[in-house]
Amino acid sequence: MKDIFLNTIYFFAEKGKKIGINREKIKACFFPLYRFFCWIEYKWFNNIYLYHVEIPVTQRCTLKCKDCSFMMPYFEHPKDYKVNDLLTYMDRLFECVDTIQIFRILGGEPFAYRDLDSIIIKALSCPKVRTVDVVTNGTLIPSEKVLAAMKNNKLTVQISDYGDISYKKNELLKICEENGIKCVIRSMADKNWFSAGDLHFRGKVAKELKIQLKKCGGICRSFQNGKLYFCPRASFGALLGIPDPKKDFVDFTKSGDVKELRRQIFELNQRKAFLACNYCDEGTDNYKPIPPALQIEEQTQITNWKKTISK
């Protein structure tokens, strides 16, 4: 029964878009069931289950997508995260969980990260991680050492196809096939893009935020440089200047009691609302489909967007 439930979540979250399913509505329907499943796992079996964890390794990107869900163009001084720190944080996270269905490595653009092979090897070596994804925009070719690290049946390279700007996607696909690496191209038709808006403060009360999070249905946790957040909007938004309450993330940057950290992960999964929801449109009527990967043409677009932060 457990595997059936997990496979159903995976189908709607990862595959449903290919047959025209409205993933946003389906996600919202499954969200209470997913949280109940996590509650059962923890309370009855003392298991910590995370469906999807994303780890950004760099803030550097080769594109400037206006509506990037990670808001990469708006980082004034993008940086790489220190590999030894990330490896330590990954060890601490893996020690505190029992299963991670999908561990997704991304950026920015992950193939721009010099030590990507070390992150991949660490993720693949953890028996608690079922699958590993590396998400790229199809503009860079990985180094030989990264290609060697990716030769594993647990790993899939996901190329987000943004048309002509993903100009190395076919070359990358061919190289992966030649090296026996699973690789898929997610076409612009498959890649659903929505705008979560800028980072201005929406001024909603607690009741409104609870309704919003329920409709959002987020099952993807963001592991941002050693801190586990409920979603990428919260983790990247915190770096850009929105308030970052300690209760809204689990901190693995310091060694801590495993039992306590497990409790905090469970509570993060069960939270009804977050302050970051007040800086986001997902789960509201303003969260609408948009054309994928529209590029920023003028610096003033970045300047004006950043002026909205926390206002």
PDB file of C-alpha atoms in Angstrom:
ATOM      1  CA  MET A   1       0.000   0.000   0.000  1.00  0.00           C
ATOM      2  CA  LYS A   2       2.824   2.392   0.847  1.00  0.00           C
ATOM      3  CA  ASP A   3       4.499   1.898  -2.546  1.00  0.00           C
ATOM      4  CA  ILE A   4       1.182   2.361  -4.359  1.00  0.00           C
ATOM      5  CA  PHE A   5       0.623   5.666  -2.584  1.00  0.00           C
ATOM      6  CA  LEU A   6       4.171   6.857  -3.272  1.00  0.00           C
ATOM      7  CA  ASN A   7       3.958   5.864  -6.931  1.00  0.00           C
ATOM      8  CA  THR A   8       0.659   7.732  -7.254  1.00  0.00           C
ATOM      9  CA  ILE A   9       2.212  10.901  -5.839  1.00  0.00           C
ATOM     10  CA  TYR A  10       5.135  10.516  -8.230  1.00  0.00           C
ATOM     11  CA  PHE A  11       2.826  10.060 -11.223  1.00  0.00           C
ATOM     12  CA  PHE A  12       0.817  13.213 -10.642  1.00  0.00           C
ATOM     13  CA  ALA A  13       3.773  15.314  -9.509  1.00  0.00           C
ATOM     14  CA  GLU A  14       6.229  14.277 -12.221  1.00  0.00           C
ATOM     15  CA  LYS A  15       4.328  12.600 -15.064  1.00  0.00           C
ATOM     16  CA  GLY A  16       0.832  14.020 -14.994  1.00  0.00           C
ATOM     17  CA  LYS A  17       1.762  17.046 -17.079  1.00  0.00           C
ATOM     18  CA  LYS A  18       2.377  14.829 -20.110  1.00  0.00           C
ATOM     19  CA  ILE A  19      -1.294  13.842 -20.331  1.00  0.00           C
ATOM     20  CA  GLY A  20      -2.751  17.277 -19.719  1.00  0.00           C
ATOM     21  CA  ILE A  21      -3.521  16.937 -16.017  1.00  0.00           C
ATOM     22  CA  ASN A  22      -3.882  20.219 -14.159  1.00  0.00           C
ATOM     23  CA  ARG A  23      -1.031  19.568 -11.765  1.00  0.00           C
ATOM     24  CA  GLU A  24      -1.759  22.584  -9.588  1.00  0.00           C
ATOM     25  CA  LYS A  25      -5.247  21.356  -8.717  1.00  0.00           C
ATOM     26  CA  ILE A  26      -4.113  17.748  -8.320  1.00  0.00           C
ATOM     27  CA  LYS A  27      -1.254  18.856  -6.053  1.00  0.00           C
ATOM     28  CA  ALA A  28      -3.682  20.722  -3.823  1.00  0.00           C
ATOM     29  CA  CYS A  29      -5.927  17.641  -3.605  1.00  0.00           C
ATOM     30  CA  PHE A  30      -3.060  15.341  -2.685  1.00  0.00           C
ATOM     31  CA  PHE A  31      -1.398  17.757  -0.265  1.00  0.00           C
ATOM     32  CA  PRO A  32      -3.538  16.827   2.788  1.00  0.00           C
ATOM     33  CA  LEU A  33      -3.111  13.127   1.986  1.00  0.00           C
ATOM     34  CA  TYR A  34       0.635  13.546   1.656  1.00  0.00           C
ATOM     35  CA  ARG A  35       0.860  15.314   5.006  1.00  0.00           C
ATOM     36  CA  PHE A  36      -1.309  12.657   6.609  1.00  0.00           C
ATOM     37  CA  PHE A  37       0.963   9.979   5.168  1.00  0.00           C
ATOM     38  CA  CYS A  38       4.016  11.760   6.638  1.00  0.00           C
ATOM     39  CA  TRP A  39       2.170  12.005   9.969  1.00  0.00           C
ATOM     40  CA  ILE A  40       1.439   8.256   9.966  1.00  0.00           C
ATOM     41  CA  GLU A  41       5.023   7.434   9.046  1.00  0.00           C
ATOM     42  CA  TYR A  42       6.408   9.510  11.911  1.00  0.00           C
ATOM     43  CA  LYS A  43       3.831   8.868  14.645  1.00  0.00           C
ATOM     44  CA  TRP A  44       3.273   5.158  14.029  1.00  0.00           C
ATOM     45  CA  PHE A  45       6.568   3.960  12.542  1.00  0.00           C
ATOM     46  CA  ASN A  46       9.030   6.663  13.656  1.00  0.00           C
ATOM     47  CA  ASN A  47       9.986   7.308  10.012  1.00  0.00           C
ATOM     48  CA  ILE A  48      10.822  10.651   8.419  1.00  0.00           C
ATOM     49  CA  TYR A  49       9.768  10.666   4.764  1.00  0.00           C
ATOM     50  CA  LEU A  50      10.476  13.504   2.330  1.00  0.00           C
ATOM     51  CA  TYR A  51       9.125  13.209  -1.174  1.00  0.00           C
ATOM     52  CA  HIS A  52      11.282  15.817  -2.883  1.00  0.00           C
ATOM     53  CA  VAL A  53      14.348  17.731  -1.690  1.00  0.00           C
ATOM     54  CA  GLU A  54      16.155  20.250  -3.896  1.00  0.00           C
ATOM     55  CA  ILE A  55      19.717  21.334  -3.198  1.00  0.00           C
ATOM     56  CA  PRO A  56      21.071  24.399  -5.042  1.00  0.00           C
ATOM     57  CA  VAL A  57      24.838  24.255  -5.439  1.00  0.00           C
ATOM     58  CA  THR A  58      25.336  27.664  -7.045  1.00  0.00           C
ATOM     59  CA  GLN A  59      23.536  30.937  -7.591  1.00  0.00           C
ATOM     60  CA  ARG A  60      25.267  31.407 -10.928  1.00  0.00           C
ATOM     61  CA  CYS A  61      23.191  30.833 -14.053  1.00  0.00           C
ATOM     62  CA  THR A  62      23.740  31.177 -17.793  1.00  0.00           C
ATOM     63  CA  LEU A  63      20.238  32.585 -18.312  1.00  0.00           C
ATOM     64  CA  LYS A  64      18.270  35.535 -16.913  1.00  0.00           C
ATOM     65  CA  CYS A  65      14.713  34.231 -16.759  1.00  0.00           C
ATOM     66  CA  LYS A  66      12.395  37.027 -15.659  1.00  0.00           C
ATOM     67  CA  ASP A  67      10.085  34.712 -13.720  1.00  0.00           C
ATOM     68  CA  CYS A  68      12.693  32.248 -12.439  1.00  0.00           C
ATOM     69  CA  SER A  69      11.151  30.417  -9.476  1.00  0.00           C
ATOM     70  CA  PHE A  70      14.516  30.668  -7.712  1.00  0.00           C
ATOM     71  CA  MET A  71      14.883  34.369  -8.611  1.00  0.00           C
ATOM     72  CA  MET A  72      18.445  33.878  -9.890  1.00  0.00           C
ATOM     73  CA  PRO A  73      18.695  37.113 -11.923  1.00  0.00           C
ATOM     74  CA  TYR A  74      18.041  39.145  -8.795  1.00  0.00           C
ATOM     75  CA  PHE A  75      21.183  38.052  -6.926  1.00  0.00           C
ATOM     76  CA  GLU A  76      23.591  40.971  -7.266  1.00  0.00           C
ATOM     77  CA  HIS A  77      26.667  38.876  -6.483  1.00  0.00           C
ATOM     78  CA  PRO A  78      25.838  35.213  -7.269  1.00  0.00           C
ATOM     79  CA  LYS A  79      28.109  32.706  -5.586  1.00  0.00           C
ATOM     80  CA  ASP A  80      28.970  29.032  -5.433  1.00  0.00           C
ATOM     81  CA  TYR A  81      28.393  27.213  -2.169  1.00  0.00           C
ATOM     82  CA  LYS A  82      31.459  25.627  -0.567  1.00  0.00           C
ATOM     83  CA  VAL A  83      31.540  21.953  -1.451  1.00  0.00           C
ATOM     84  CA  ASN A  84      32.821  20.759   1.934  1.00  0.00           C
ATOM     85  CA  ASP A  85      30.005  22.618   3.676  1.00  0.00           C
ATOM     86  CA  LEU A  86      27.385  21.109   1.365  1.00  0.00           C
ATOM     87  CA  LEU A  87      28.743  17.596   1.869  1.00  0.00           C
ATOM     88  CA  THR A  88      28.643  18.053   5.645  1.00  0.00           C
ATOM     89  CA  TYR A  89      25.074  19.374   5.537  1.00  0.00           C
ATOM     90  CA  MET A  90      24.006  16.492   3.297  1.00  0.00           C
ATOM     91  CA  ASP A  91      25.440  13.976   5.764  1.00  0.00           C
ATOM     92  CA  ARG A  92      23.502  15.596   8.604  1.00  0.00           C
ATOM     93  CA  LEU A  93      20.258  15.636   6.614  1.00  0.00           C
ATOM     94  CA  PHE A  94      20.633  12.021   5.495  1.00  0.00           C
ATOM     95  CA  GLU A  95      21.287  10.957   9.089  1.00  0.00           C
ATOM     96  CA  CYS A  96      17.965  12.485  10.146  1.00  0.00           C
ATOM     97  CA  VAL A  97      15.645  11.020   7.490  1.00  0.00           C
ATOM     98  CA  ASP A  98      14.568   7.533   6.484  1.00  0.00           C
ATOM     99  CA  THR A  99      13.551   8.098   2.855  1.00  0.00           C
ATOM    100  CA  ILE A 100      13.957  10.813   0.235  1.00  0.00           C
ATOM    101  CA  GLN A 101      12.049   9.912  -2.917  1.00  0.00           C
ATOM    102  CA  ILE A 102      13.725  12.510  -5.157  1.00  0.00           C
ATOM    103  CA  PHE A 103      16.948  14.382  -4.395  1.00  0.00           C
ATOM    104  CA  ARG A 104      17.282  17.087  -7.021  1.00  0.00           C
ATOM    105  CA  ILE A 105      20.549  18.936  -7.672  1.00  0.00           C
ATOM    106  CA  LEU A 106      20.259  22.331  -9.318  1.00  0.00           C
ATOM    107  CA  GLY A 107      21.432  25.912  -9.336  1.00  0.00           C
ATOM    108  CA  GLY A 108      21.435  28.391 -10.920  1.00  0.00           C
ATOM    109  CA  GLU A 109      22.965  26.157 -13.528  1.00  0.00           C
ATOM    110  CA  PRO A 110      24.501  23.098 -11.803  1.00  0.00           C
ATOM    111  CA  PHE A 111      26.957  22.335 -14.626  1.00  0.00           C
ATOM    112  CA  ALA A 112      28.609  25.693 -13.846  1.00  0.00           C
ATOM    113  CA  TYR A 113      29.564  24.327 -10.404  1.00  0.00           C
ATOM    114  CA  ARG A 114      33.161  23.122 -10.277  1.00  0.00           C
ATOM    115  CA  ASP A 115      32.638  20.438  -7.615  1.00  0.00           C
ATOM    116  CA  LEU A 116      29.349  19.040  -8.887  1.00  0.00           C
ATOM    117  CA  ASP A 117      30.766  15.517  -9.109  1.00  0.00           C
ATOM    118  CA  SER A 118      31.315  15.401  -5.337  1.00  0.00           C
ATOM    119  CA  ILE A 119      27.687  16.387  -4.641  1.00  0.00           C
ATOM    120  CA  ILE A 120      26.401  13.783  -7.110  1.00  0.00           C
ATOM    121  CA  ILE A 121      28.546  10.997  -5.644  1.00  0.00           C
ATOM    122  CA  LYS A 122      27.417  11.841  -2.103  1.00  0.00           C
ATOM    123  CA  ALA A 123      23.728  11.797  -3.076  1.00  0.00           C
ATOM    124  CA  LEU A 124      24.006   8.545  -5.035  1.00  0.00           C
ATOM    125  CA  SER A 125      25.884   6.802  -2.236  1.00  0.00           C
ATOM    126  CA  CYS A 126      23.068   7.360   0.273  1.00  0.00           C
ATOM    127  CA  PRO A 127      20.768   4.302   0.385  1.00  0.00           C
ATOM    128  CA  LYS A 128      17.965   6.476   1.783  1.00  0.00           C
ATOM    129  CA  VAL A 129      17.813   8.433  -1.494  1.00  0.00           C
ATOM    130  CA  ARG A 130      15.706   6.625  -4.092  1.00  0.00           C
ATOM    131  CA  THR A 131      16.401   8.796  -7.138  1.00  0.00           C
ATOM    132  CA  VAL A 132      18.730  11.673  -8.005  1.00  0.00           C
ATOM    133  CA  ASP A 133      17.982  14.340 -10.621  1.00  0.00           C
ATOM    134  CA  VAL A 134      20.349  16.929 -12.072  1.00  0.00           C
ATOM    135  CA  VAL A 135      18.347  19.782 -13.637  1.00  0.00           C
ATOM    136  CA  THR A 136      20.001  21.858 -16.365  1.00  0.00           C
ATOM    137  CA  ASN A 137      18.878  24.498 -18.846  1.00  0.00           C
ATOM    138  CA  GLY A 138      20.732  22.905 -21.754  1.00  0.00           C
ATOM    139  CA  THR A 139      23.387  25.585 -22.224  1.00  0.00           C
ATOM    140  CA  LEU A 140      26.466  23.819 -20.795  1.00  0.00           C
ATOM    141  CA  ILE A 141      28.186  20.465 -21.298  1.00  0.00           C
ATOM    142  CA  PRO A 142      29.394  18.760 -18.092  1.00  0.00           C
ATOM    143  CA  SER A 143      33.043  17.943 -17.537  1.00  0.00           C
ATOM    144  CA  GLU A 144      34.409  14.418 -17.845  1.00  0.00           C
ATOM    145  CA  LYS A 145      34.531  13.972 -14.073  1.00  0.00           C
ATOM    146  CA  VAL A 146      30.878  14.979 -13.770  1.00  0.00           C
ATOM    147  CA  LEU A 147      29.898  12.615 -16.594  1.00  0.00           C
ATOM    148  CA  ALA A 148      31.705   9.807 -14.797  1.00  0.00           C
ATOM    149  CA  ALA A 149      29.887  10.583 -11.550  1.00  0.00           C
ATOM    150  CA  MET A 150      26.486  10.557 -13.279  1.00  0.00           C
ATOM    151  CA  LYS A 151      26.821   7.009 -14.617  1.00  0.00           C
ATOM    152  CA  ASN A 152      24.358   5.469 -12.210  1.00  0.00           C
ATOM    153  CA  ASN A 153      20.881   4.011 -12.689  1.00  0.00           C
ATOM    154  CA  LYS A 154      19.559   6.117  -9.802  1.00  0.00           C
ATOM    155  CA  LEU A 155      20.351   9.347 -11.650  1.00  0.00           C
ATOM    156  CA  THR A 156      18.525  11.237 -14.399  1.00  0.00           C
ATOM    157  CA  VAL A 157      19.640  14.387 -16.163  1.00  0.00           C
ATOM    158  CA  GLN A 158      16.630  16.624 -16.771  1.00  0.00           C
ATOM    159  CA  ILE A 159      17.068  19.200 -19.517  1.00  0.00           C
ATOM    160  CA  SER A 160      14.618  22.078 -19.411  1.00  0.00           C
ATOM    161  CA  ASP A 161      14.078  22.907 -23.070  1.00  0.00           C
ATOM    162  CA  TYR A 162      13.619  26.637 -23.554  1.00  0.00           C
ATOM    163  CA  GLY A 163      13.869  26.562 -27.315  1.00  0.00           C
ATOM    164  CA  ASP A 164      16.783  28.255 -29.046  1.00  0.00           C
ATOM    165  CA  ILE A 165      18.345  29.507 -25.801  1.00  0.00           C
ATOM    166  CA  SER A 166      18.867  25.880 -24.691  1.00  0.00           C
ATOM    167  CA  TYR A 167      21.254  25.644 -27.588  1.00  0.00           C
ATOM    168  CA  LYS A 168      23.301  22.675 -26.316  1.00  0.00           C
ATOM    169  CA  LYS A 169      20.384  20.432 -25.336  1.00  0.00           C
ATOM    170  CA  ASN A 170      20.746  18.015 -28.256  1.00  0.00           C
ATOM    171  CA  GLU A 171      24.508  17.786 -27.812  1.00  0.00           C
ATOM    172  CA  LEU A 172      24.040  17.118 -24.100  1.00  0.00           C
ATOM    173  CA  LEU A 173      21.396  14.461 -24.786  1.00  0.00           C
ATOM    174  CA  LYS A 174      23.734  12.697 -27.230  1.00  0.00           C
ATOM    175  CA  ILE A 175      26.664  12.774 -24.785  1.00  0.00           C
ATOM    176  CA  CYS A 176      24.496  11.338 -22.012  1.00  0.00           C
ATOM    177  CA  GLU A 177      23.255   8.555 -24.278  1.00  0.00           C
ATOM    178  CA  GLU A 178      26.827   7.725 -25.330  1.00  0.00           C
ATOM    179  CA  ASN A 179      27.828   7.479 -21.653  1.00  0.00           C
ATOM    180  CA  GLY A 180      24.831   5.381 -20.580  1.00  0.00           C
ATOM    181  CA  ILE A 181      23.348   8.225 -18.513  1.00  0.00           C
ATOM    182  CA  LYS A 182      19.568   8.569 -18.314  1.00  0.00           C
ATOM    183  CA  CYS A 183      18.558  11.889 -19.792  1.00  0.00           C
ATOM    184  CA  VAL A 184      15.198  13.457 -20.622  1.00  0.00           C
ATOM    185  CA  ILE A 185      14.317  16.710 -22.355  1.00  0.00           C
ATOM    186  CA  ARG A 186      11.338  18.465 -20.823  1.00  0.00           C
ATOM    187  CA  SER A 187       9.837  20.406 -23.703  1.00  0.00           C
ATOM    188  CA  MET A 188       8.332  23.861 -23.384  1.00  0.00           C
ATOM    189  CA  ALA A 189       4.909  22.225 -23.692  1.00  0.00           C
ATOM    190  CA  ASP A 190       5.677  19.976 -20.703  1.00  0.00           C
ATOM    191  CA  LYS A 191       7.471  22.585 -18.616  1.00  0.00           C
ATOM    192  CA  ASN A 192       4.678  24.426 -16.837  1.00  0.00           C
ATOM    193  CA  TRP A 193       5.707  27.942 -15.847  1.00  0.00           C
ATOM    194  CA  PHE A 194       3.839  30.123 -13.382  1.00  0.00           C
ATOM    195  CA  SER A 195       4.679  33.478 -11.873  1.00  0.00           C
ATOM    196  CA  ALA A 196       4.782  33.724  -8.090  1.00  0.00           C
ATOM    197  CA  GLY A 197       5.123  37.497  -8.353  1.00  0.00           C
ATOM    198  CA  ASP A 198       7.721  39.769  -6.814  1.00  0.00           C
ATOM    199  CA  LEU A 199       8.714  39.832  -3.138  1.00  0.00           C
ATOM    200  CA  HIS A 200       6.473  42.603  -1.854  1.00  0.00           C
ATOM    201  CA  PHE A 201       4.554  41.963   1.370  1.00  0.00           C
ATOM    202  CA  ARG A 202       0.940  40.904   0.658  1.00  0.00           C
ATOM    203  CA  GLY A 203      -0.439  41.795   4.103  1.00  0.00           C
ATOM    204  CA  LYS A 204      -2.520  38.632   4.580  1.00  0.00           C
ATOM    205  CA  VAL A 205      -3.700  37.399   7.961  1.00  0.00           C
ATOM    206  CA  ALA A 206      -3.078  33.899   9.347  1.00  0.00           C
ATOM    207  CA  LYS A 207      -6.397  32.459   8.125  1.00  0.00           C
ATOM    208  CA  GLU A 208      -5.705  33.608   4.561  1.00  0.00           C
ATOM    209  CA  LEU A 209      -2.190  32.169   4.646  1.00  0.00           C
ATOM    210  CA  LYS A 210      -3.489  28.775   5.765  1.00  0.00           C
ATOM    211  CA  ILE A 211      -5.908  28.671   2.843  1.00  0.00           C
ATOM    212  CA  GLN A 212      -3.145  29.740   0.484  1.00  0.00           C
ATOM    213  CA  LEU A 213      -0.715  27.032   1.624  1.00  0.00           C
ATOM    214  CA  LYS A 214      -3.399  24.373   1.336  1.00  0.00           C
ATOM    215  CA  LYS A 215      -4.074  25.396  -2.276  1.00  0.00           C
ATOM    216  CA  CYS A 216      -0.349  25.641  -2.957  1.00  0.00           C
ATOM    217  CA  GLY A 217       0.133  22.000  -2.011  1.00  0.00           C
ATOM    218  CA  GLY A 218       3.898  22.199  -1.821  1.00  0.00           C
ATOM    219  CA  ILE A 219       5.693  18.861  -1.455  1.00  0.00           C
ATOM    220  CA  CYS A 220       9.135  20.091  -2.539  1.00  0.00           C
ATOM    221  CA  ARG A 221      11.554  21.032   0.244  1.00  0.00           C
ATOM    222  CA  SER A 222      14.455  23.398  -0.441  1.00  0.00           C
ATOM    223  CA  PHE A 223      17.797  22.513   1.174  1.00  0.00           C
ATOM    224  CA  GLN A 224      19.483  25.904   0.926  1.00  0.00           C
ATOM    225  CA  ASN A 225      23.124  25.837   2.057  1.00  0.00           C
ATOM    226  CA  GLY A 226      22.424  23.709   5.122  1.00  0.00           C
ATOM    227  CA  LYS A 227      18.927  24.956   5.986  1.00  0.00           C
ATOM    228  CA  LEU A 228      15.833  22.943   5.091  1.00  0.00           C
ATOM    229  CA  TYR A 229      12.935  25.193   4.086  1.00  0.00           C
ATOM    230  CA  PHE A 230       9.376  24.270   3.209  1.00  0.00           C
ATOM    231  CA  CYS A 231       9.785  25.625  -0.330  1.00  0.00           C
ATOM    232  CA  PRO A 232      12.225  27.384  -2.685  1.00  0.00           C
ATOM    233  CA  ARG A 233      10.298  30.644  -2.401  1.00  0.00           C
ATOM    234  CA  ALA A 234      11.069  30.752   1.311  1.00  0.00           C
ATOM    235  CA  SER A 235      14.731  29.764   0.995  1.00  0.00           C
ATOM    236  CA  PHE A 236      15.714  32.010  -1.916  1.00  0.00           C
ATOM    237  CA  GLY A 237      13.452  34.817  -0.703  1.00  0.00           C
ATOM    238  CA  ALA A 238      15.277  34.795   2.631  1.00  0.00           C
ATOM    239  CA  LEU A 239      18.585  35.310   0.825  1.00  0.00           C
ATOM    240  CA  LEU A 240      17.128  38.262  -1.050  1.00  0.00           C
ATOM    241  CA  GLY A 241      15.872  40.025   2.062  1.00  0.00           C
ATOM    242  CA  ILE A 242      12.444  38.858   3.191  1.00  0.00           C
ATOM    243  CA  PRO A 243      12.119  38.022   6.921  1.00  0.00           C
ATOM    244  CA  ASP A 244      13.565  34.638   7.876  1.00  0.00           C
ATOM    245  CA  PRO A 245      12.158  33.371  11.213  1.00  0.00           C
ATOM    246  CA  LYS A 246      14.141  30.501  12.744  1.00  0.00           C
ATOM    247  CA  LYS A 247      10.962  28.484  13.220  1.00  0.00           C
ATOM    248  CA  ASP A 248      10.460  28.427   9.430  1.00  0.00           C
ATOM    249  CA  PHE A 249      13.463  26.209   8.652  1.00  0.00           C
ATOM    250  CA  VAL A 250      15.489  23.338  10.085  1.00  0.00           C
ATOM    251  CA  ASP A 251      19.137  24.278  10.594  1.00  0.00           C
ATOM    252  CA  PHE A 252      21.796  21.691   9.720  1.00  0.00           C
ATOM    253  CA  THR A 253      24.680  24.164   9.676  1.00  0.00           C
ATOM    254  CA  LYS A 254      25.482  23.142  13.242  1.00  0.00           C
ATOM    255  CA  SER A 255      25.612  19.625  14.591  1.00  0.00           C
ATOM    256  CA  GLY A 256      22.591  18.863  16.709  1.00  0.00           C
ATOM    257  CA  ASP A 257      20.593  16.147  18.392  1.00  0.00           C
ATOM    258  CA  VAL A 258      19.246  13.824  15.682  1.00  0.00           C
ATOM    259  CA  LYS A 259      16.005  13.149  17.512  1.00  0.00           C
ATOM    260  CA  GLU A 260      15.321  16.866  17.861  1.00  0.00           C
ATOM    261  CA  LEU A 261      16.157  17.542  14.217  1.00  0.00           C
ATOM    262  CA  ARG A 262      13.816  14.745  13.130  1.00  0.00           C
ATOM    263  CA  ARG A 263      11.046  16.323  15.189  1.00  0.00           C
ATOM    264  CA  GLN A 264      11.692  19.677  13.527  1.00  0.00           C
ATOM    265  CA  ILE A 265      11.565  18.119  10.029  1.00  0.00           C
ATOM    266  CA  PHE A 266       8.256  16.480  10.893  1.00  0.00           C
ATOM    267  CA  GLU A 267       6.835  19.764  12.180  1.00  0.00           C
ATOM    268  CA  LEU A 268       8.055  21.607   9.073  1.00  0.00           C
ATOM    269  CA  ASN A 269       6.093  19.121   6.961  1.00  0.00           C
ATOM    270  CA  GLN A 270       2.980  19.666   9.081  1.00  0.00           C
ATOM    271  CA  ARG A 271       3.012  23.483   9.308  1.00  0.00           C
ATOM    272  CA  LYS A 272      -0.176  25.257   8.224  1.00  0.00           C
ATOM    273  CA  ALA A 273       1.438  28.496   7.006  1.00  0.00           C
ATOM    274  CA  PHE A 274       4.743  30.355   6.749  1.00  0.00           C
ATOM    275  CA  LEU A 275       5.713  34.002   6.766  1.00  0.00           C
ATOM    276  CA  ALA A 276       7.142  33.529   3.262  1.00  0.00           C
ATOM    277  CA  CYS A 277       3.610  32.811   1.989  1.00  0.00           C
ATOM    278  CA  ASN A 278       2.959  36.534   2.458  1.00  0.00           C
ATOM    279  CA  TYR A 279       5.590  37.210  -0.212  1.00  0.00           C
ATOM    280  CA  CYS A 280       4.277  34.741  -2.790  1.00  0.00           C
ATOM    281  CA  ASP A 281       1.300  34.300  -5.142  1.00  0.00           C
ATOM    282  CA  GLU A 282       1.349  30.505  -5.413  1.00  0.00           C
ATOM    283  CA  GLY A 283      -1.916  29.096  -4.127  1.00  0.00           C
ATOM    284  CA  THR A 284      -3.799  32.292  -5.041  1.00  0.00           C
ATOM    285  CA  ASP A 285      -5.765  33.519  -8.056  1.00  0.00           C
ATOM    286  CA  ASN A 286      -2.734  35.600  -9.070  1.00  0.00           C
ATOM    287  CA  TYR A 287      -0.673  32.454  -9.717  1.00  0.00           C
ATOM    288  CA  LYS A 288      -1.220  32.014 -13.444  1.00  0.00           C
ATOM    289  CA  PRO A 289       0.534  30.268 -16.358  1.00  0.00           C
ATOM    290  CA  ILE A 290       3.099  32.366 -18.208  1.00  0.00           C
ATOM    291  CA  PRO A 291       5.369  31.836 -21.237  1.00  0.00           C
ATOM    292  CA  PRO A 292       8.480  29.853 -20.212  1.00  0.00           C
ATOM    293  CA  ALA A 293      11.896  31.426 -19.785  1.00  0.00           C
ATOM    294  CA  LEU A 294      11.247  35.010 -20.854  1.00  0.00           C
ATOM    295  CA  GLN A 295      14.661  36.654 -20.628  1.00  0.00           C
ATOM    296  CA  ILE A 296      15.406  39.950 -18.905  1.00  0.00           C
ATOM    297  CA  GLU A 297      16.610  42.429 -21.485  1.00  0.00           C
ATOM    298  CA  GLU A 298      17.296  45.529 -19.405  1.00  0.00           C
ATOM    299  CA  GLN A 299      19.004  46.074 -16.059  1.00  0.00           C
ATOM    300  CA  THR A 300      16.145  48.344 -14.998  1.00  0.00           C
ATOM    301  CA  GLN A 301      13.862  45.297 -14.833  1.00  0.00           C
ATOM    302  CA  ILE A 302      16.127  43.781 -12.178  1.00  0.00           C
ATOM    303  CA  THR A 303      16.473  47.082 -10.307  1.00  0.00           C
ATOM    304  CA  ASN A 304      12.727  47.697 -10.198  1.00  0.00           C
ATOM    305  CA  TRP A 305      11.968  44.129  -9.080  1.00  0.00           C
ATOM    306  CA  LYS A 306      14.475  44.312  -6.215  1.00  0.00           C
ATOM    307  CA  LYS A 307      12.906  47.548  -4.974  1.00  0.00           C
ATOM    308  CA  THR A 308       9.756  45.612  -4.099  1.00  0.00           C
ATOM    309  CA  ILE A 309      11.471  43.308  -1.599  1.00  0.00           C
ATOM    310  CA  SER A 310       9.809  43.360   1.841  1.00  0.00           C
ATOM    311  CA  LYS A 311       7.743  46.479   0.998  1.00  0.00           C
TER     312      LYS A 311
END
